[in-house]
Coordinates of C-alpha atoms (C1' of nucleotides) in Angstrom, one line a residue:
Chain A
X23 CA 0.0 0.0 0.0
X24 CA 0.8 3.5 -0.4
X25 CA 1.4 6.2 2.2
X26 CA 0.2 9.7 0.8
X27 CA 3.5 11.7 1.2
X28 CA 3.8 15.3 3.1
X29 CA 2.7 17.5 -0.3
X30 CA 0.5 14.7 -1.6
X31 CA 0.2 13.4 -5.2
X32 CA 2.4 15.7 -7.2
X33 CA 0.0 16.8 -10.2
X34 CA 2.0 17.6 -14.1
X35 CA 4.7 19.8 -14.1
X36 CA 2.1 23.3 -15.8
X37 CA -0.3 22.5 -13.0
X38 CA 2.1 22.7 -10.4
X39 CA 3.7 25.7 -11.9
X40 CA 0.1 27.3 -12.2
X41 CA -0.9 26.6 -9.0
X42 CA 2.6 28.2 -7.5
X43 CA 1.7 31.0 -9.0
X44 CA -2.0 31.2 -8.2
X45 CA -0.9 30.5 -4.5
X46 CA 1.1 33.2 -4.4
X47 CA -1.3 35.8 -5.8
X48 CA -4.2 34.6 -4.1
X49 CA -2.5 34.8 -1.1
X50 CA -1.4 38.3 -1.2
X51 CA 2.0 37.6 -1.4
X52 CA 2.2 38.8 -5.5
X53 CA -0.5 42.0 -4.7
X54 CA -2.0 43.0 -8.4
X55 CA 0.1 44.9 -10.2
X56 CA 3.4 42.6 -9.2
X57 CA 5.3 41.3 -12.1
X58 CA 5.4 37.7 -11.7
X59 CA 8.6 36.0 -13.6
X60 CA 9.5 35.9 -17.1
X61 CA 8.8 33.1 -19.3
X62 CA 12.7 32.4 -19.1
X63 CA 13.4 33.3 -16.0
X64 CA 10.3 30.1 -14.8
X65 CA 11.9 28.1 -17.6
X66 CA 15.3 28.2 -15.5
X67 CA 13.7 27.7 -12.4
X68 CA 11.9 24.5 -13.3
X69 CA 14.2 23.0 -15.4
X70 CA 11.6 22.7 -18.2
X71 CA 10.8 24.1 -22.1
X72 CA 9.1 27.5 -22.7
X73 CA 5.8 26.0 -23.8
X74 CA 5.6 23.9 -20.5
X75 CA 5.5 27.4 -18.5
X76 CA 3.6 29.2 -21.6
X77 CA 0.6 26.4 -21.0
X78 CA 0.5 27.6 -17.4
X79 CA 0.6 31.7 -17.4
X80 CA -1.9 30.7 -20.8
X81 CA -4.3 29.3 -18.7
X82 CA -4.0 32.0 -15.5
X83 CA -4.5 35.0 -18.2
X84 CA -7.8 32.8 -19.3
X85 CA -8.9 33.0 -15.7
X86 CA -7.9 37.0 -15.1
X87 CA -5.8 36.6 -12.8
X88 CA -2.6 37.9 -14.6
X89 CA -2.1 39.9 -17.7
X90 CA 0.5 39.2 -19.9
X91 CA 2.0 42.3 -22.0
X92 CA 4.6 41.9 -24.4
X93 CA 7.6 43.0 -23.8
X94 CA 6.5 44.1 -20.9
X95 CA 5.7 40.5 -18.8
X96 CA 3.2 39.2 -16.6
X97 CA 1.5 41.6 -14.3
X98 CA -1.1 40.0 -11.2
X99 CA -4.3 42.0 -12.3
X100 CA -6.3 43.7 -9.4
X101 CA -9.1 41.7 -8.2
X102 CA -11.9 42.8 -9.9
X103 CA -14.9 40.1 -10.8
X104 CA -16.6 37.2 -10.1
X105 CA -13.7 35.2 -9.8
X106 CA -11.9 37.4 -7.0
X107 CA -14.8 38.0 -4.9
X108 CA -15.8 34.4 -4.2
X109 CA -12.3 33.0 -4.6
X110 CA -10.6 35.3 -2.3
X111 CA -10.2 33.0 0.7
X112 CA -7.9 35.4 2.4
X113 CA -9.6 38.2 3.9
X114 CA -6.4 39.9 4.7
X115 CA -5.7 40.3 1.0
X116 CA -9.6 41.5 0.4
X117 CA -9.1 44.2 3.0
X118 CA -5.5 45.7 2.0
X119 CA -6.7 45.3 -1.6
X120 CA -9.2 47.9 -0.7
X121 CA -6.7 50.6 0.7
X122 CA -8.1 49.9 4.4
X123 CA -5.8 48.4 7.2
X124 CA -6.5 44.7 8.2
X125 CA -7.1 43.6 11.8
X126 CA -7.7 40.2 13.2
X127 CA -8.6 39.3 16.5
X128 CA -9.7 35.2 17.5
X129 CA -12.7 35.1 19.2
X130 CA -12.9 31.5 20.3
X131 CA -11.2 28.1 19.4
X132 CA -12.8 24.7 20.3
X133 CA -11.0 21.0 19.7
X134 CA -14.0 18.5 20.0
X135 CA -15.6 15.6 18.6
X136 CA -17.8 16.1 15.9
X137 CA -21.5 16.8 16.6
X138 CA -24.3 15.6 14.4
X139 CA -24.3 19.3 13.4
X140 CA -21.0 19.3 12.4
X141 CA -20.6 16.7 10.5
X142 CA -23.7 18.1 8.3
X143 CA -21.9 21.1 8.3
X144 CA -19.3 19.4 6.6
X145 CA -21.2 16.7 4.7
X146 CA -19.4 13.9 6.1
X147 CA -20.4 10.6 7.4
X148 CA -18.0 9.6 10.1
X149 CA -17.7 10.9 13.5
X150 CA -13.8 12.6 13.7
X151 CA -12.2 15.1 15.4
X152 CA -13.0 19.0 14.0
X153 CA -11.8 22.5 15.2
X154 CA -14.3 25.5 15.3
X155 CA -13.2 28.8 15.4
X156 CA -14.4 32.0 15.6
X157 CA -12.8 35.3 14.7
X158 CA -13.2 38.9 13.6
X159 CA -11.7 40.3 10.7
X160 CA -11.6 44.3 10.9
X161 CA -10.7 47.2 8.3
X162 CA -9.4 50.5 10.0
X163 CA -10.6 49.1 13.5
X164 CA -13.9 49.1 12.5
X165 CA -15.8 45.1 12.3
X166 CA -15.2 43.8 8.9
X167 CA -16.7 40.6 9.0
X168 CA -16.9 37.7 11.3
X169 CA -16.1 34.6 10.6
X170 CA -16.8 30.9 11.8
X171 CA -15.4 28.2 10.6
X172 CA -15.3 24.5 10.9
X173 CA -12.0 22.2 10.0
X174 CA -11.8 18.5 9.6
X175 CA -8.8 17.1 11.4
X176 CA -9.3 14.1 9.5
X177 CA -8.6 16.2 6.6
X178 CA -6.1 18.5 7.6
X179 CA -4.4 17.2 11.4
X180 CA -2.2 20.2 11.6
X181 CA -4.6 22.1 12.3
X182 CA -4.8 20.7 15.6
X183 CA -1.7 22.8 16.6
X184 CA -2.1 25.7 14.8
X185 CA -1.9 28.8 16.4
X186 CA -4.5 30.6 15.0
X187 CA -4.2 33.6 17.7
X188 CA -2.0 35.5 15.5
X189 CA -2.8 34.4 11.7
X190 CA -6.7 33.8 10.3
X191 CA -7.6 30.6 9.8
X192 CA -8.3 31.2 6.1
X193 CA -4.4 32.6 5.4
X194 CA -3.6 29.3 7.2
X195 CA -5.5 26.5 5.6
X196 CA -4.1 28.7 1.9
X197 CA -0.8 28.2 3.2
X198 CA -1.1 24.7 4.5
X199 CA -3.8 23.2 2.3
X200 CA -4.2 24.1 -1.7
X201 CA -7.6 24.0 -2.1
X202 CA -9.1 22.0 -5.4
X203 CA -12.8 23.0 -5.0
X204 CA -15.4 25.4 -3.0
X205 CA -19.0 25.9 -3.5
X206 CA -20.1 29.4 -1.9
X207 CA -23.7 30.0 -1.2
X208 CA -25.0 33.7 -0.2
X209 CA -27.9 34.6 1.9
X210 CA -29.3 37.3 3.8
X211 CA -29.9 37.3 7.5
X212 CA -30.9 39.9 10.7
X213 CA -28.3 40.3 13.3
X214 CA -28.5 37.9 17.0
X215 CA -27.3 39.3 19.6
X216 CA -24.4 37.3 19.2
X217 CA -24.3 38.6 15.7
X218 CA -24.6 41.9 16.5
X219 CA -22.6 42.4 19.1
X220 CA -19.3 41.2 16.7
X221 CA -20.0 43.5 14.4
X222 CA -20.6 46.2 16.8
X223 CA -24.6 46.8 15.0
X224 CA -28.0 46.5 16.0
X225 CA -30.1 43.6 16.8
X226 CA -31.8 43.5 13.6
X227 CA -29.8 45.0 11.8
X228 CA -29.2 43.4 7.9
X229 CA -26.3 40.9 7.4
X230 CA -25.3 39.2 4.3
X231 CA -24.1 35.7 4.5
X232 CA -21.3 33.8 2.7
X233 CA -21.4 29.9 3.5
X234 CA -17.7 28.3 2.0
X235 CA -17.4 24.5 1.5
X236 CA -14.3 23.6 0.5
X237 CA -13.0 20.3 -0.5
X238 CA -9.8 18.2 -2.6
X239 CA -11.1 15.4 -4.4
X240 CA -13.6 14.6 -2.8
X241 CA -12.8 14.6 0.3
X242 CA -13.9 17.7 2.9
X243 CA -11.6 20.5 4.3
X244 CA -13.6 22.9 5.8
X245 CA -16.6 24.9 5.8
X246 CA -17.2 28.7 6.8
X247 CA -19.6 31.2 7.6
X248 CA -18.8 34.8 7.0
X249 CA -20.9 37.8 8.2
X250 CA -21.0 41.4 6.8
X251 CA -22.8 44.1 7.5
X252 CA -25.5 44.3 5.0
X253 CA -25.2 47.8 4.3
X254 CA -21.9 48.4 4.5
X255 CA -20.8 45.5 2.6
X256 CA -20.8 45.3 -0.9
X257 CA -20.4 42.3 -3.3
X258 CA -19.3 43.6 -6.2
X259 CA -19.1 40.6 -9.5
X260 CA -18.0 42.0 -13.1
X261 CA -18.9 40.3 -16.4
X262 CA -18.0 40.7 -20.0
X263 CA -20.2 39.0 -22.4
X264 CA -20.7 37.6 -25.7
Chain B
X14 CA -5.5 49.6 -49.6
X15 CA -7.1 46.8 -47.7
X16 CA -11.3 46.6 -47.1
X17 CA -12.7 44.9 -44.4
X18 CA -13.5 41.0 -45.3
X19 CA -16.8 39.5 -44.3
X20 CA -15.2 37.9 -41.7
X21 CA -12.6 40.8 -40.7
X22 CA -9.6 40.0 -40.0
X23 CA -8.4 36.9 -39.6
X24 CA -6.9 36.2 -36.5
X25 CA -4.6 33.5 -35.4
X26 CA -5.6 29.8 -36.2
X27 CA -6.4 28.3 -32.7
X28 CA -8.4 31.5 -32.0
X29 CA -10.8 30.5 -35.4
X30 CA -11.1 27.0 -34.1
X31 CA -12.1 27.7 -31.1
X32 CA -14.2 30.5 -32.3
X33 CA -16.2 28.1 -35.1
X34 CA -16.5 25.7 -32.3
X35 CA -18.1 27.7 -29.7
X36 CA -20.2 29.4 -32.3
X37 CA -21.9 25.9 -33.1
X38 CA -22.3 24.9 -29.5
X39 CA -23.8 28.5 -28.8
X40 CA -26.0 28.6 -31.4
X41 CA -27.2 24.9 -30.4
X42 CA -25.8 23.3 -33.9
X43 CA -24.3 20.9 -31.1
X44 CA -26.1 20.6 -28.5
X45 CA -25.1 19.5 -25.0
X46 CA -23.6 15.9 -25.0
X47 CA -22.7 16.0 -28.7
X48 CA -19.6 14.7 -29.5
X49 CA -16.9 17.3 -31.0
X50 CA -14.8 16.0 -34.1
X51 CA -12.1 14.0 -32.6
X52 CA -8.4 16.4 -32.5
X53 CA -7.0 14.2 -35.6
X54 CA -10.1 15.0 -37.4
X55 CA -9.6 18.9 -36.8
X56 CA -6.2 18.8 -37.8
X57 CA -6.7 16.9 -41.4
X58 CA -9.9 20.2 -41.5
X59 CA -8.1 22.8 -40.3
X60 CA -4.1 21.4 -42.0
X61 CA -2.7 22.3 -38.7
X62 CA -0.6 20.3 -36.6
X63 CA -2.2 18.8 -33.1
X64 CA -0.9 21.3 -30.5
X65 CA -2.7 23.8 -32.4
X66 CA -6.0 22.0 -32.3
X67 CA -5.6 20.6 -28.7
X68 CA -4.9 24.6 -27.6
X69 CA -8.2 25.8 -28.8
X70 CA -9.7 22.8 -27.4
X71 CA -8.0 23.0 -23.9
X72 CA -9.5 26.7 -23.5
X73 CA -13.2 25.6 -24.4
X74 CA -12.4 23.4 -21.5
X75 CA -11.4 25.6 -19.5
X76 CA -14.2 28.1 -19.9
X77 CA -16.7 24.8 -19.3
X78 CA -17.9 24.7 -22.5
X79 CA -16.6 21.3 -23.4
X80 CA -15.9 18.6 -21.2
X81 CA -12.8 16.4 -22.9
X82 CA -12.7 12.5 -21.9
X83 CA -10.1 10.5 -22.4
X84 CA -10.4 7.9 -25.0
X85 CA -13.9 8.7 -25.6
X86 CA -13.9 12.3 -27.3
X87 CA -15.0 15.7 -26.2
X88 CA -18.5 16.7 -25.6
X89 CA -20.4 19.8 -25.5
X90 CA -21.1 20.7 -21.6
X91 CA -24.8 21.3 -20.7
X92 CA -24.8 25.0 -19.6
X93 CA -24.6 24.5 -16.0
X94 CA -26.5 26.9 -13.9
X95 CA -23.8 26.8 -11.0
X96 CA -21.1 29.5 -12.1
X97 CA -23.7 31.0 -14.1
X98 CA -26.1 32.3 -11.2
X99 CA -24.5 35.7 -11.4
X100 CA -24.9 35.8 -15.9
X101 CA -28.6 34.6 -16.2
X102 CA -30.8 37.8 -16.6
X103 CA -33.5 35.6 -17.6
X104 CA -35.5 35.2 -14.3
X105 CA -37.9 32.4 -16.2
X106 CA -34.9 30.5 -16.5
X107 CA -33.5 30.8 -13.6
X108 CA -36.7 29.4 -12.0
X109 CA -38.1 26.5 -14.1
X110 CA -34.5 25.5 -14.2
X111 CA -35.1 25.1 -10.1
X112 CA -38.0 22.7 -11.8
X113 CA -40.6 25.1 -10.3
X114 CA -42.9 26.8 -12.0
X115 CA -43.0 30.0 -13.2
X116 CA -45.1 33.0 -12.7
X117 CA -44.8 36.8 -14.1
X118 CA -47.1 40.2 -12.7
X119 CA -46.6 43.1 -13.5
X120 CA -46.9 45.4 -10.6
X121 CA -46.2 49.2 -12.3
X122 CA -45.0 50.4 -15.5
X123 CA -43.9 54.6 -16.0
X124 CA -42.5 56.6 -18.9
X125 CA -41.2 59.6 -17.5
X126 CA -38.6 62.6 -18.1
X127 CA -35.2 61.2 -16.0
X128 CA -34.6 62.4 -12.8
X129 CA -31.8 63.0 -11.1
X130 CA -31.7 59.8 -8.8
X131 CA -32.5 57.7 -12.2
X132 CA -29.5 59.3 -13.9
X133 CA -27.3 58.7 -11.0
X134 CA -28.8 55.3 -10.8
X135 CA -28.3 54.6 -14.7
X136 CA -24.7 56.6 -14.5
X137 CA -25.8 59.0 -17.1
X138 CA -25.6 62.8 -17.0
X139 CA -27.5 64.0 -19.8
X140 CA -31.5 64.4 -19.2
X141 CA -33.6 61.7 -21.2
X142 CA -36.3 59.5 -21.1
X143 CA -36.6 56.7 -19.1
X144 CA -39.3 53.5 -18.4
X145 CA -39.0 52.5 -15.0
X146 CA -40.8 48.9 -14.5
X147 CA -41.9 47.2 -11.1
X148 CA -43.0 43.4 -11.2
X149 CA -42.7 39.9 -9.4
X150 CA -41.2 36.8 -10.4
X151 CA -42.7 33.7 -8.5
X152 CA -42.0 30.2 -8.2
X153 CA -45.0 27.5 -8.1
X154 CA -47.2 30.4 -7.0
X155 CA -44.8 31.6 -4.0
X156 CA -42.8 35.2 -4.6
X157 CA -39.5 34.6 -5.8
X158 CA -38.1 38.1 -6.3
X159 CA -39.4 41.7 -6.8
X160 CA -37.5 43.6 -10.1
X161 CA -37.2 47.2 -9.4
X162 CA -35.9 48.3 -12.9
X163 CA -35.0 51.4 -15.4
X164 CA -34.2 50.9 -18.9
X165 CA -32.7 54.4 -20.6
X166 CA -34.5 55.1 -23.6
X167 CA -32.1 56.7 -25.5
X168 CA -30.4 53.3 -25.7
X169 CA -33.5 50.9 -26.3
X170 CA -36.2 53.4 -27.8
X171 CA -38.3 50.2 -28.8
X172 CA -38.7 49.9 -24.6
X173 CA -40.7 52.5 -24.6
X174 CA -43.7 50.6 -26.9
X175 CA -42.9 47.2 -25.4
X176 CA -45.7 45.0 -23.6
X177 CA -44.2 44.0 -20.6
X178 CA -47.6 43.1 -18.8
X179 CA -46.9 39.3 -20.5
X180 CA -42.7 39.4 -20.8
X181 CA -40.6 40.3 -18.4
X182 CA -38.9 42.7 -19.1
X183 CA -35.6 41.2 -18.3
X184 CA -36.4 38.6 -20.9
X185 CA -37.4 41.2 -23.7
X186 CA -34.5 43.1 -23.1
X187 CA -32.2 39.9 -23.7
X188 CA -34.0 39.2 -27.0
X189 CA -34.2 42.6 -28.3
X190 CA -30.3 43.8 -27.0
X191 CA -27.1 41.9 -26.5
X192 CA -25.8 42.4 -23.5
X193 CA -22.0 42.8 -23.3
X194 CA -21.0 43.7 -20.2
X195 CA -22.8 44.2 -16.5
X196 CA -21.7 44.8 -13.2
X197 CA -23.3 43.0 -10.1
X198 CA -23.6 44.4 -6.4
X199 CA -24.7 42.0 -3.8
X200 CA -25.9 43.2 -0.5
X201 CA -28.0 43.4 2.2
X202 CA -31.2 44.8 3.5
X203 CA -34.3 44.4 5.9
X204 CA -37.6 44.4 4.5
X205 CA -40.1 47.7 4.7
X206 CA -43.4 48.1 3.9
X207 CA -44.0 47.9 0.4
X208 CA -40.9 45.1 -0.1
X209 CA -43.0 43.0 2.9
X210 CA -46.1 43.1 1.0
X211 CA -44.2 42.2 -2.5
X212 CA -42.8 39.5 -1.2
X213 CA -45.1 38.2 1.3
X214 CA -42.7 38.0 4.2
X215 CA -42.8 40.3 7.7
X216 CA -41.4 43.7 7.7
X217 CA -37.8 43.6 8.8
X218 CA -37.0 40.3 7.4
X219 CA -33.7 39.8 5.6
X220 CA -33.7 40.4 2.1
X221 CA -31.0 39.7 -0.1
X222 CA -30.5 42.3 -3.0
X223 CA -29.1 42.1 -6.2
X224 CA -28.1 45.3 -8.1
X225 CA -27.7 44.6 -11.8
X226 CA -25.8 47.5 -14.0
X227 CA -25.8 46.8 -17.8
X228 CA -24.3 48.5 -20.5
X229 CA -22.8 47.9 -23.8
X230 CA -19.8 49.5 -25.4
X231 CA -19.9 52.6 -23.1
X232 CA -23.7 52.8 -23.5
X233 CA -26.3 52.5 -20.6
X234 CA -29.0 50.2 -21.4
X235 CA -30.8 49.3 -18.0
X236 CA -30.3 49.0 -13.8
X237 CA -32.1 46.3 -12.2
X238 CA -32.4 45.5 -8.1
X239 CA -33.4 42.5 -7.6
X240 CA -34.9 41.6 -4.0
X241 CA -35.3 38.0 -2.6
X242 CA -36.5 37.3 0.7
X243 CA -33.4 36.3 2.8
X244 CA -34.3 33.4 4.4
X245 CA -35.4 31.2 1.2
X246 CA -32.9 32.6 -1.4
X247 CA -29.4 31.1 -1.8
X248 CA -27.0 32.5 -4.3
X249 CA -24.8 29.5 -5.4
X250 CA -21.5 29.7 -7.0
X251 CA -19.4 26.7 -7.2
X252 CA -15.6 26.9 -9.0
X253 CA -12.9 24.7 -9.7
X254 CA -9.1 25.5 -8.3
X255 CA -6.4 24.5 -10.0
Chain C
dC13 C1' 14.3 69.0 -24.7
dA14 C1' 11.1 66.9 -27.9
dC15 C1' 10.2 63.6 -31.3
dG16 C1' 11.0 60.1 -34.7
dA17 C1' 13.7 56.0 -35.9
dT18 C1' 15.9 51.8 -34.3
dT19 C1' 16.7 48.0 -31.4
dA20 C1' 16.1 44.6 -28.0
dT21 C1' 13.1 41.6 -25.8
dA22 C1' 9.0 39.2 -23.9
dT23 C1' 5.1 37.2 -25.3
dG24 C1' 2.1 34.9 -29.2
dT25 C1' 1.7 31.3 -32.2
dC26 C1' 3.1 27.2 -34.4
dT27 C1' 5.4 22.6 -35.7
dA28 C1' 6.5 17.6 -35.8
dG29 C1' 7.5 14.8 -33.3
dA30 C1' 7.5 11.8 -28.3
dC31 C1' 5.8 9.1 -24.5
dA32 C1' 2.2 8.7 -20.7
dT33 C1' -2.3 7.3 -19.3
dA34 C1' -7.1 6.6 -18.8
dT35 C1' -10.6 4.0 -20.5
dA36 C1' -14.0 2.1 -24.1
dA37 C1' -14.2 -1.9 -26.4
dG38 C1' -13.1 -6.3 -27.4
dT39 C1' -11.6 -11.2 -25.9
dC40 C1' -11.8 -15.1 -23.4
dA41 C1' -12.5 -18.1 -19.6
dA42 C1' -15.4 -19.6 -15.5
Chain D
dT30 C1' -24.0 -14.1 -18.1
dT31 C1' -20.4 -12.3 -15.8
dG32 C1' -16.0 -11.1 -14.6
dA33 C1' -11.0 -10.6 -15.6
dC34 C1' -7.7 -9.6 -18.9
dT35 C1' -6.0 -7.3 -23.2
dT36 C1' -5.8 -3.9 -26.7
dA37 C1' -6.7 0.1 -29.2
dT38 C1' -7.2 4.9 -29.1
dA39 C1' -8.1 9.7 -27.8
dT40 C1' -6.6 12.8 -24.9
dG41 C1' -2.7 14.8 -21.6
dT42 C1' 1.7 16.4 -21.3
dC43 C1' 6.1 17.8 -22.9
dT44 C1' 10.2 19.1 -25.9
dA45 C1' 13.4 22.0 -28.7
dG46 C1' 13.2 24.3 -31.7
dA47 C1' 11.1 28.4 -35.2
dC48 C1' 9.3 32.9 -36.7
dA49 C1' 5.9 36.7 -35.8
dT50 C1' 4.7 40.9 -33.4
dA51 C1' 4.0 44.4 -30.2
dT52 C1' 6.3 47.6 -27.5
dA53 C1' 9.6 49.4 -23.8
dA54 C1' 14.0 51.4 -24.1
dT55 C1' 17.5 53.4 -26.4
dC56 C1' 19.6 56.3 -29.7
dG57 C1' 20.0 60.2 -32.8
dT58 C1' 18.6 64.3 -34.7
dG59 C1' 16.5 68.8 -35.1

DNA sequence: CACGATTATATGTCTAGACATATAAGTCAA
DNA sequence: TTGACTTATATGTCTAGACATATAATCGTG
């Protein structure tokens, strides 16, 4: 039998070089504008042929997520559609993105046993070990969103030790575990008490909900429930049609 | 000097297969599940050598129209309603594709002189005419949404005869003019008075709203707010990673 | 300094091969 | 009929080149 190693099955060679890449800028670490590397300069760094790293910044300028200029090189574009908004799993990198400083503060962190709840949450069958947390993401000190979240340990088991006092949860999980899939589903509620009293509104008052499942092949990694204000928040998706 | 061809100018060979290729599965020449000429096929058609062909392939894949199979072929992809929650503007669709049925009123119809919160709304400056519609969209008898909506008139003057006590307008405007580009805001709000009644829900329950901006080439053609009732609504989006 | 011409360079497209791999389809035995 | 094995084949990935083309940078001239 075969043990799954540390980084998992290692997909082709353009895949991995795309997702690098698509790590890096969805992470924050390449902000938009950033020149990523020239064609050569990836070809070096590999070890493989032009059309091996061509295939791969190809298929990112496909998705929007870099521009490629000639002569000029490859350039992260600014976060601007459909595909930002609901991919965007770092909140960090939505925040600065807007100009606005980020703040983080962890509310509560729970190691347990899955509930019945849970594991609905998660739409798995087997009774395991999970982490909920909940946090508060903030932009210029004022409540951004907040944010509660459910990780299988089956899943992911580092994140039994994480120290998630200091970094989000969501920056984490990005740096520990590339995500394959996520299905996001948006609602509107009124604010608890509970609800209301993280974001510093009224009992009441309008919140729109973002619900993130996230899964690699097939099998579960976490779920998420992020809360905005409802009219301070703003959504904002971008298409160019036929 | 050169005229304009028929066909403009050519431009590069993947880019025309890929372009015939969508153009038959958009206009429904092959329909969902057909089977796509096999990649040897296109190259003896097209005299081109297989990277070619597999390139403008690949990126039909990529944007989901085609789904390629190993062995067996590639097949045209059945539009699936997931990504596309935030493109439909055809509320009809978007229902019976729920398999409930549909159900159209039209609540209020004016032709009036634009005023200054519909040319801020429409992000026009100069003083024209404007229709500004109110209806409901329900599913299996239920209320599904309430449209708020202005169409400018200088861009669509045929809106201004239009019937839309049968069609929605949202539906008439997609048959009479081609969208090409439209911005989305997503938000927030609690129901008052008139939204309550609309939608048959209790004042000061969630609502989620949908604020639809469409224009083409530079040219305002309509702004649409779409309100759901919170609590029943989900937005879903569901995406692929790398 | 302003502006046009030249050059260098990164991307865009394409080829004619190669081997890998998943799987539909066919074959054969229990 | 069913299951296991084999084979054929279409796609998946990759290479080491080639020439095209747009354009940032540089150079030269008025």
């Amino acid at each position: 039998m075969s043990l799954a190693t540390d980084t998992a099955d290692q997909p082709t060679l353009y895949k991995r070089i795309r997702a690098d890449i698509e790590k890096r800028i969805l992470t924050g670490e390449w902000p938009p504008g950033h020149r990523i590397p020239f064609e050569h300069e990836l070809v070096a760094r590999y070890g493989c042929s032009r059309m091996t790293v061509n295939k791969a910044l190809s298929e990112l300028a496909q998705a929007d997520l870099i521009e490629r200029r000639r002569r000029a090189g490859s350039f992260v574009r600014r976060p601007q559609h459909q595909s930002a908004v609901l991919k965007i799993a770092d909140m960090r990198a939505e925040i600065t993105s807007l100009g606005r400083a980020y703040g983080y503060e962890l509310i509560g962190r729970k190691l347990r046993a899955a509930t019945a709840a849970d594991r609905d949450r998660l739409g798995v069958k087997k009774a395991g070990k999970v982490v909920a947390i909940t946090c508060r993401h903030s932009a210029d000190n004022v409540p951004f969103a907040v944010e509660d979240r459910l990780i299988d340990l089956a899943s992911v088991p580092d994140a039994a030790t994480a120290d998630f006092s200091r970094e989000p949860p969501g920056s984490w999980l990005l740096h520990h575990v590339p995500w394959t899939e996520a299905e996001h589903t948006i609602s509107a509620i009124v604010a608890d008490d509970r609800t209301a009293e993280a974001l510093d509104i009224t009992v009441g008052a309008p919140c729109l909900v973002i619900d993130r499942y996230t899964w690699r092949s097939a099998r579960t990694i976490t779920a998420v429930r992020l809360l905005y204000p409802g009219d301070s928040h703003r959504l904002v998706a971008r298409f160019k049609g036929g």
